[in-house]
Tab-separated table of C-alpha atoms and ligand atoms in Angstrom:
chain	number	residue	atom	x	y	z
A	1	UNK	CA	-28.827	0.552	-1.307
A	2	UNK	CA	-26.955	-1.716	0.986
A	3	UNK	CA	-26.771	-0.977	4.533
A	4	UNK	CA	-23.061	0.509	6.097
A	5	UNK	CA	-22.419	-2.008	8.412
A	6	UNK	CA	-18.779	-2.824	10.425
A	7	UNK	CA	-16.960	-5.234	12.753
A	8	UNK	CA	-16.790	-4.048	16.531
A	9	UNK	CA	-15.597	-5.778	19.425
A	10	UNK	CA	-18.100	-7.211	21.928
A	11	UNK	CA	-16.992	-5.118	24.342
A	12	UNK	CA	-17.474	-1.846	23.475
A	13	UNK	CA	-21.641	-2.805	23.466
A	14	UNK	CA	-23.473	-1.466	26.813
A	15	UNK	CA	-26.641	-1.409	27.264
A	16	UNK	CA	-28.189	0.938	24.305
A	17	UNK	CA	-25.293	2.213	23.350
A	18	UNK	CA	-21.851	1.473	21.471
A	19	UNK	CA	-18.380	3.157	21.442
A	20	UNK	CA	-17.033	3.787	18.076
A	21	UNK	CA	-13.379	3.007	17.294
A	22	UNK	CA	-10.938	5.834	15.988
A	23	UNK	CA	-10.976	3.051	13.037
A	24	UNK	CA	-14.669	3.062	12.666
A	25	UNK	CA	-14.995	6.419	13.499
A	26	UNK	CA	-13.006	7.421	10.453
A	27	UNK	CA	-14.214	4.940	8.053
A	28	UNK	CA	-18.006	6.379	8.953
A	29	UNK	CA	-17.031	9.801	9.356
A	30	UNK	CA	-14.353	10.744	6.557
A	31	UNK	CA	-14.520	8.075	3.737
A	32	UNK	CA	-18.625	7.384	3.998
A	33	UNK	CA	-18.934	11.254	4.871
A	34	UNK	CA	-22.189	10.238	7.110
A	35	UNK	CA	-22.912	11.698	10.150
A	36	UNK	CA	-25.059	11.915	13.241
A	37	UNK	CA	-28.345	10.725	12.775
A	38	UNK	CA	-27.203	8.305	10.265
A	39	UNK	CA	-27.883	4.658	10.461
A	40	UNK	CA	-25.038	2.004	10.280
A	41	UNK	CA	-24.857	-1.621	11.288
A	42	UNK	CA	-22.849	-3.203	13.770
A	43	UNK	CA	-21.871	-6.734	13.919
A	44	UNK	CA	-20.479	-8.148	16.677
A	45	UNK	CA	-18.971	-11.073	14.813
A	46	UNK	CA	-20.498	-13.933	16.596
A	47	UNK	CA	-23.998	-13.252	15.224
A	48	UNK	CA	-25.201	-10.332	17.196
A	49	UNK	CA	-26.508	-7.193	14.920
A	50	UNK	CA	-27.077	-3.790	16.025
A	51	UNK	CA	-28.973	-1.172	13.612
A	52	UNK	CA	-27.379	1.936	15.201
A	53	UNK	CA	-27.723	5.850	14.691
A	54	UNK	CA	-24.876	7.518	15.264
A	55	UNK	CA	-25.147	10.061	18.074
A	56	UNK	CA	-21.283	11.260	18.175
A	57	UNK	CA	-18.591	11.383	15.837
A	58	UNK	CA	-15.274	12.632	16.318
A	59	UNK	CA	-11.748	12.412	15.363
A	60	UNK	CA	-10.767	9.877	17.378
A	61	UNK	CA	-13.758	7.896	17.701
A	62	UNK	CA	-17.494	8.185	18.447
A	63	UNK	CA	-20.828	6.719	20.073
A	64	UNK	CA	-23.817	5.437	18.199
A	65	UNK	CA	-27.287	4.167	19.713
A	66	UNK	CA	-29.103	1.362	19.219
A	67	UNK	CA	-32.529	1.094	17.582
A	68	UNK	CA	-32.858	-2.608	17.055
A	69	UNK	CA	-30.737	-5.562	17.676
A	70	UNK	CA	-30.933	-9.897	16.687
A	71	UNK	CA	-29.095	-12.499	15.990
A	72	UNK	CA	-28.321	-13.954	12.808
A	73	UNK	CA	-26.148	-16.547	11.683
A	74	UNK	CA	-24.909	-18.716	8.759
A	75	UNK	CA	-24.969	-21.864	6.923
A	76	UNK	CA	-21.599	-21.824	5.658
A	77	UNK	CA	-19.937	-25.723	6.369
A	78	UNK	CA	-17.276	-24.246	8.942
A	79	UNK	CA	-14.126	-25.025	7.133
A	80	UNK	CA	-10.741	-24.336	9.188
A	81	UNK	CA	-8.178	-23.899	6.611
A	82	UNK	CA	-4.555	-24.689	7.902
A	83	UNK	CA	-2.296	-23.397	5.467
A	84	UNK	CA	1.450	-23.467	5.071
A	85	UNK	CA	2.302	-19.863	5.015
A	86	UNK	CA	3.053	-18.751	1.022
A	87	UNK	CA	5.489	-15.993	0.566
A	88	UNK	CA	5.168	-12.702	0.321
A	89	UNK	CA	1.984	-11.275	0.601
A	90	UNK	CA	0.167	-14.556	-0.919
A	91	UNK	CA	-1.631	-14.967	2.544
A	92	UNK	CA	-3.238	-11.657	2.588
A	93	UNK	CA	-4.501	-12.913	-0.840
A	94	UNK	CA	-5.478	-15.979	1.264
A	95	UNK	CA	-7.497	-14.557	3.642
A	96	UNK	CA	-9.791	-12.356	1.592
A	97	UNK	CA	-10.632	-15.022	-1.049
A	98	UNK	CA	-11.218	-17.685	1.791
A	99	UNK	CA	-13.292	-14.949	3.774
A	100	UNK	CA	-15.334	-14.164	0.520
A	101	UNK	CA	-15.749	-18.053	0.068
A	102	UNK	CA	-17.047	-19.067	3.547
A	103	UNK	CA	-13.825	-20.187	5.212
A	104	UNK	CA	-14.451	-19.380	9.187
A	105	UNK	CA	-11.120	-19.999	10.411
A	106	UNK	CA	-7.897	-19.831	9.129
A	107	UNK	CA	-4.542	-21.402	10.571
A	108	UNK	CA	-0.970	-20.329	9.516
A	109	UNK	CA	1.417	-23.369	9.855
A	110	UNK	CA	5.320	-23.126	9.426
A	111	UNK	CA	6.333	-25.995	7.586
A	112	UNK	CA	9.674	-27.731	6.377
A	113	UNK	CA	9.753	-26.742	3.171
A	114	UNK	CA	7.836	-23.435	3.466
A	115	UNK	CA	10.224	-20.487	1.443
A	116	UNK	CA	8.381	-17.652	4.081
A	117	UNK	CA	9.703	-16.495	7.179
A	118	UNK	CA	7.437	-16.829	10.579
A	119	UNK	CA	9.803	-13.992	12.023
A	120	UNK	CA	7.361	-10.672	12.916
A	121	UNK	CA	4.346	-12.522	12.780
A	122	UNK	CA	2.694	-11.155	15.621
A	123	UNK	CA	2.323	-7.819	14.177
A	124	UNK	CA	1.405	-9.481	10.717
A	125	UNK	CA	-1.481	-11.460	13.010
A	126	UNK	CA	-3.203	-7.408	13.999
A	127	UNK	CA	-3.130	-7.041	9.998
A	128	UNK	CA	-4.080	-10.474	8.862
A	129	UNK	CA	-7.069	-10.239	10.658
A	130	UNK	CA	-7.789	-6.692	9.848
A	131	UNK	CA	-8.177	-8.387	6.039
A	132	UNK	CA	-10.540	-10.892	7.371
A	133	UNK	CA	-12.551	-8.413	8.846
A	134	UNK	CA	-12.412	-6.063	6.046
A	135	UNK	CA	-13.535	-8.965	3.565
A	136	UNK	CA	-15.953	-10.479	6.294
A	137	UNK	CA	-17.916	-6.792	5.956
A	138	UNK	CA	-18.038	-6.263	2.127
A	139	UNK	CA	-18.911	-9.733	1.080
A	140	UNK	CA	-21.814	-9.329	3.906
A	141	UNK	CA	-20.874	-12.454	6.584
A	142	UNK	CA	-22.861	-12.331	9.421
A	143	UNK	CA	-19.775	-14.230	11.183
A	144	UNK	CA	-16.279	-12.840	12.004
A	145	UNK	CA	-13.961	-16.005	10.648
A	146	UNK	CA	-10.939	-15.784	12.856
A	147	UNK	CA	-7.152	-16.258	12.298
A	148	UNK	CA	-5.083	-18.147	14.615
A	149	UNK	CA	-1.227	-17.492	15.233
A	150	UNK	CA	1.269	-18.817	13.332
A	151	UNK	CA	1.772	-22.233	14.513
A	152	UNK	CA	4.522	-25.131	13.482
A	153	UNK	CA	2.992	-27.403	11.368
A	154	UNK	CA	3.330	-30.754	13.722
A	155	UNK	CA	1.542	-28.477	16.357
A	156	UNK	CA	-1.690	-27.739	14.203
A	157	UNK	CA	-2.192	-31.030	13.102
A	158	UNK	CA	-1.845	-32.724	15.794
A	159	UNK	CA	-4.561	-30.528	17.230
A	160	UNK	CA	-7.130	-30.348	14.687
A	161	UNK	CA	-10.725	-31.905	16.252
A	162	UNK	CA	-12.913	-31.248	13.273
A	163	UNK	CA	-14.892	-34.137	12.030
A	164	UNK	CA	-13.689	-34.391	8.704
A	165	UNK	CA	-9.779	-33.896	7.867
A	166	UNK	CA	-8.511	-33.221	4.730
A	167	UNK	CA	-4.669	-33.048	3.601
A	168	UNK	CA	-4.268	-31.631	0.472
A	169	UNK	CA	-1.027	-33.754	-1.130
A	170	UNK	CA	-0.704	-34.333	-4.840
A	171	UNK	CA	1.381	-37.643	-4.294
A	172	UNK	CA	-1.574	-38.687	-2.955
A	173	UNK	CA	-3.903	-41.431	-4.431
A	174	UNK	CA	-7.212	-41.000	-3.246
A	175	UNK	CA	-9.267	-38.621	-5.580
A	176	UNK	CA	-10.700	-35.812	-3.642
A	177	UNK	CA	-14.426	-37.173	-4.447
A	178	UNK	CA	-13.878	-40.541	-2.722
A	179	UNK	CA	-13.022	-38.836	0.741
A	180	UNK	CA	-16.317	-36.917	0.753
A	181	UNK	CA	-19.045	-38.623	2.506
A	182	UNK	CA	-22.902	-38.187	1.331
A	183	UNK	CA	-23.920	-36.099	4.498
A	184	UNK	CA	-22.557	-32.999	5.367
A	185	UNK	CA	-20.139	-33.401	8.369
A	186	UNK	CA	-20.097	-31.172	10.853
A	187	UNK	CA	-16.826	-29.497	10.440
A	188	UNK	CA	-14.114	-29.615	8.070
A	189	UNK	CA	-10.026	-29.368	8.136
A	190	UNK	CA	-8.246	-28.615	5.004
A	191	UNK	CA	-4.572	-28.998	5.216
A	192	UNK	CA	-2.591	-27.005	2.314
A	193	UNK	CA	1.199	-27.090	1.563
A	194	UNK	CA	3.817	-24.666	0.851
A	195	UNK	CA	4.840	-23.999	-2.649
A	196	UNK	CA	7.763	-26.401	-2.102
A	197	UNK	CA	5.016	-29.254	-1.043
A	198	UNK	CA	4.649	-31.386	1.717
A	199	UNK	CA	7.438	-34.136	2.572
A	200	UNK	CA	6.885	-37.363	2.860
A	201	UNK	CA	7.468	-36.896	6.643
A	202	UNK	CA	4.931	-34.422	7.076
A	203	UNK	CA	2.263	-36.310	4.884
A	204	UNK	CA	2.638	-39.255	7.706
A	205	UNK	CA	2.235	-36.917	10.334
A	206	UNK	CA	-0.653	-35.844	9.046
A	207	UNK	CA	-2.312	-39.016	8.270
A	208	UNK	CA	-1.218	-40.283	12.057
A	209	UNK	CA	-3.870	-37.411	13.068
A	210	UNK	CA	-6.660	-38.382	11.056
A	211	UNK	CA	-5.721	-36.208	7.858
A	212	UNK	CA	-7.056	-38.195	4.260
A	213	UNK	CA	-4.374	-37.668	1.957
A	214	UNK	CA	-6.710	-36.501	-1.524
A	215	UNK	CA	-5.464	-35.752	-4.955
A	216	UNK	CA	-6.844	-32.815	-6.868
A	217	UNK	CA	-6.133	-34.200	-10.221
A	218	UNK	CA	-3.984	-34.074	-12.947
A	219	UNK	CA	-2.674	-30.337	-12.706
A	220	UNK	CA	-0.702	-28.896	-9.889
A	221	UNK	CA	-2.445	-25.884	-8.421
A	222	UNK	CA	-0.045	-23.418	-6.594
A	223	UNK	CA	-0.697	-23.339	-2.967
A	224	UNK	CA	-2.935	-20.085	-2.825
A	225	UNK	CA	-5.593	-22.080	-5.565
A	226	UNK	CA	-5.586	-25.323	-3.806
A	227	UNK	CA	-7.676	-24.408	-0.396
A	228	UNK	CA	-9.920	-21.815	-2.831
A	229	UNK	CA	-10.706	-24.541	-5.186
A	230	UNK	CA	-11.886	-27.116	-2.537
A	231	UNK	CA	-13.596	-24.510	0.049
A	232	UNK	CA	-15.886	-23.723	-3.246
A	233	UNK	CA	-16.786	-27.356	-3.991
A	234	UNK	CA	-16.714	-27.816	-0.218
A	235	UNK	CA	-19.320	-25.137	0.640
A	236	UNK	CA	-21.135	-26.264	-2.772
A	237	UNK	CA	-21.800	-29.788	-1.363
A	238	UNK	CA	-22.394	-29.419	1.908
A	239	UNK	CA	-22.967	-25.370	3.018
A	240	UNK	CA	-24.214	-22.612	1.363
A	241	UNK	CA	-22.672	-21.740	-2.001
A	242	UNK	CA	-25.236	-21.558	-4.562
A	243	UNK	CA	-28.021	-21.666	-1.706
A	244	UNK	CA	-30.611	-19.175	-1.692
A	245	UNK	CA	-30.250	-15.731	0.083
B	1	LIG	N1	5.796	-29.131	-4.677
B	1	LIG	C1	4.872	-29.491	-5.634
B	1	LIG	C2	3.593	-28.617	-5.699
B	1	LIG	C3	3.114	-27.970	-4.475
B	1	LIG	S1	1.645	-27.143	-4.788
B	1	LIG	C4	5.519	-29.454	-6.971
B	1	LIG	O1	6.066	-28.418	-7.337
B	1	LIG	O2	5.440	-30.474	-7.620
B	1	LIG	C5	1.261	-26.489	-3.225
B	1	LIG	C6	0.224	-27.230	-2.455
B	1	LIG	O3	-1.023	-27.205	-3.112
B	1	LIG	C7	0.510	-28.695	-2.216
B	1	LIG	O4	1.327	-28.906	-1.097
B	1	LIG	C8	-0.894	-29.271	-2.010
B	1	LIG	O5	-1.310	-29.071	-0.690
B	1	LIG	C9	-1.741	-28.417	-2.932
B	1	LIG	N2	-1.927	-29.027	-4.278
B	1	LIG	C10	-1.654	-28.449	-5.461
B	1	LIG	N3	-2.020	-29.233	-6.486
B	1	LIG	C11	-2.557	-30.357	-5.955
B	1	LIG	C12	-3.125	-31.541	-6.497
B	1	LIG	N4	-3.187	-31.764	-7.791
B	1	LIG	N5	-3.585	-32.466	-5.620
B	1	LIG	C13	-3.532	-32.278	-4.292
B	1	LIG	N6	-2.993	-31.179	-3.726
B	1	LIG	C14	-2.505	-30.215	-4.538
């Protein structure tokens, strides 16, 4: 049977012992009905592991000690995903798929002709990356990707660093495969549009910071397939889908 195992900050670790949040504390306690004695891992979500037993659980939170602890990491191809924000709840959608897929860090960009509203997004940031971290624990990453604010879309490209930098355009003429070197590169950008598109304006912008403009083909993909469909080849090529456990 598969180990429990959750997301905890850094900081609540000291020395052999971890604090419980009220979060975690109910999760263990009333939907897992374990209790103390019971061992559950803890993931710090840089790579640090914890085999605990939990030594106190209460309603608003608990302790558990630790019996063992290492580091382990992965070999996904860290892909940063900026994405114009979809409507609606499409990004939630986003984030789990792209967590499940081996995206480590995802970047919401407002964009010209982007349909959904930035407005409240700070409280949407607490629950976007509550997703992450809910996906990040059942599909078993040893890594906690991270979300970034929302960010105008001028902002984000201009500050991408990653090696290789990839804008997803359809009026684009290079094919996808010709942008893709033999080796893996260290890091990866993909740059995905609203469901409006990109404008022309934006596509220079983009390609003034380094961005390839690729095509995906003949059919359009709506904006929530597009990064899903390259992260998989992506991670196929040059990380660890299809790789051996
Ligand atoms: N506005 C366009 C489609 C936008 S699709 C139209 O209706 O004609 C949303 C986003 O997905 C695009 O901005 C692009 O980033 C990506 N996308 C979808 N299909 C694509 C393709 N065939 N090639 C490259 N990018 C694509």
């Amino acid at each position: 049977m598969a180990e429990h195992r959750f997301f905890i900050e850094p900081s609540v670790v000291a020395d052999d012992r971890v604090e419980l949040s009220p979060e975690v504390a109910h999760h263990i306690g009333k939907v897992l009905r374990l209790a103390e004695g019971d061992e559950i891992l803890l993931l710090d979500g840089s790579g640090n592991h914890f085999r605990t037993e939990i030594d106190q659980l209460r309603s608003g939170g608990g302790s558990a000690r630790i019996v063992e602890q290492w580091h382990a990491t992965e070999k996904a191809l860290p892909i940063r995903l900026i994405q114009a924000l979809p409507k609606g709840e499409k990004f939630d959608l986003i984030l789990q798929k792209g967590t499940e897929l081996g995206i480590g860090r995802f970047s919401p960009v407002s964009s010209g002709r982007s349909i959904a509203k930035a407005a409240r997004t700070e409280k949407k940031l607490a629950r976007w990356r509550r997703i992450v971290a809910e996906a990040a624990r059942q599909s078993r990453r040893p890594l906690l990707p991270t979300c970034d604010p929302v960010e105008p879309f001028g902002e984000a490209v201009a500050g991408s660093q990653q090696e290789l930098k990839l804008m997803l355009w359809e009026e684009g003429s290079m094919p996808l495969a010709e942008a893709l070197p033999a080796g893996p590169p260290t890091d990866i950008a993909i740059l995905v549009g609203p469901e409006g598109g990109f404008s022309a304006d934006e596509a220079e912008q983009a390609t003034g910071a380094g961005f390839i403009p690729v095509s995906l083909g003949p059919r359009i993909l709506r904006t929530e397939t597009a990064g899903f469909a390259v992260a998989a080849v992506l991670e196929y090529l040059y990380g660890d889908f299809g790789a051996n456990p």
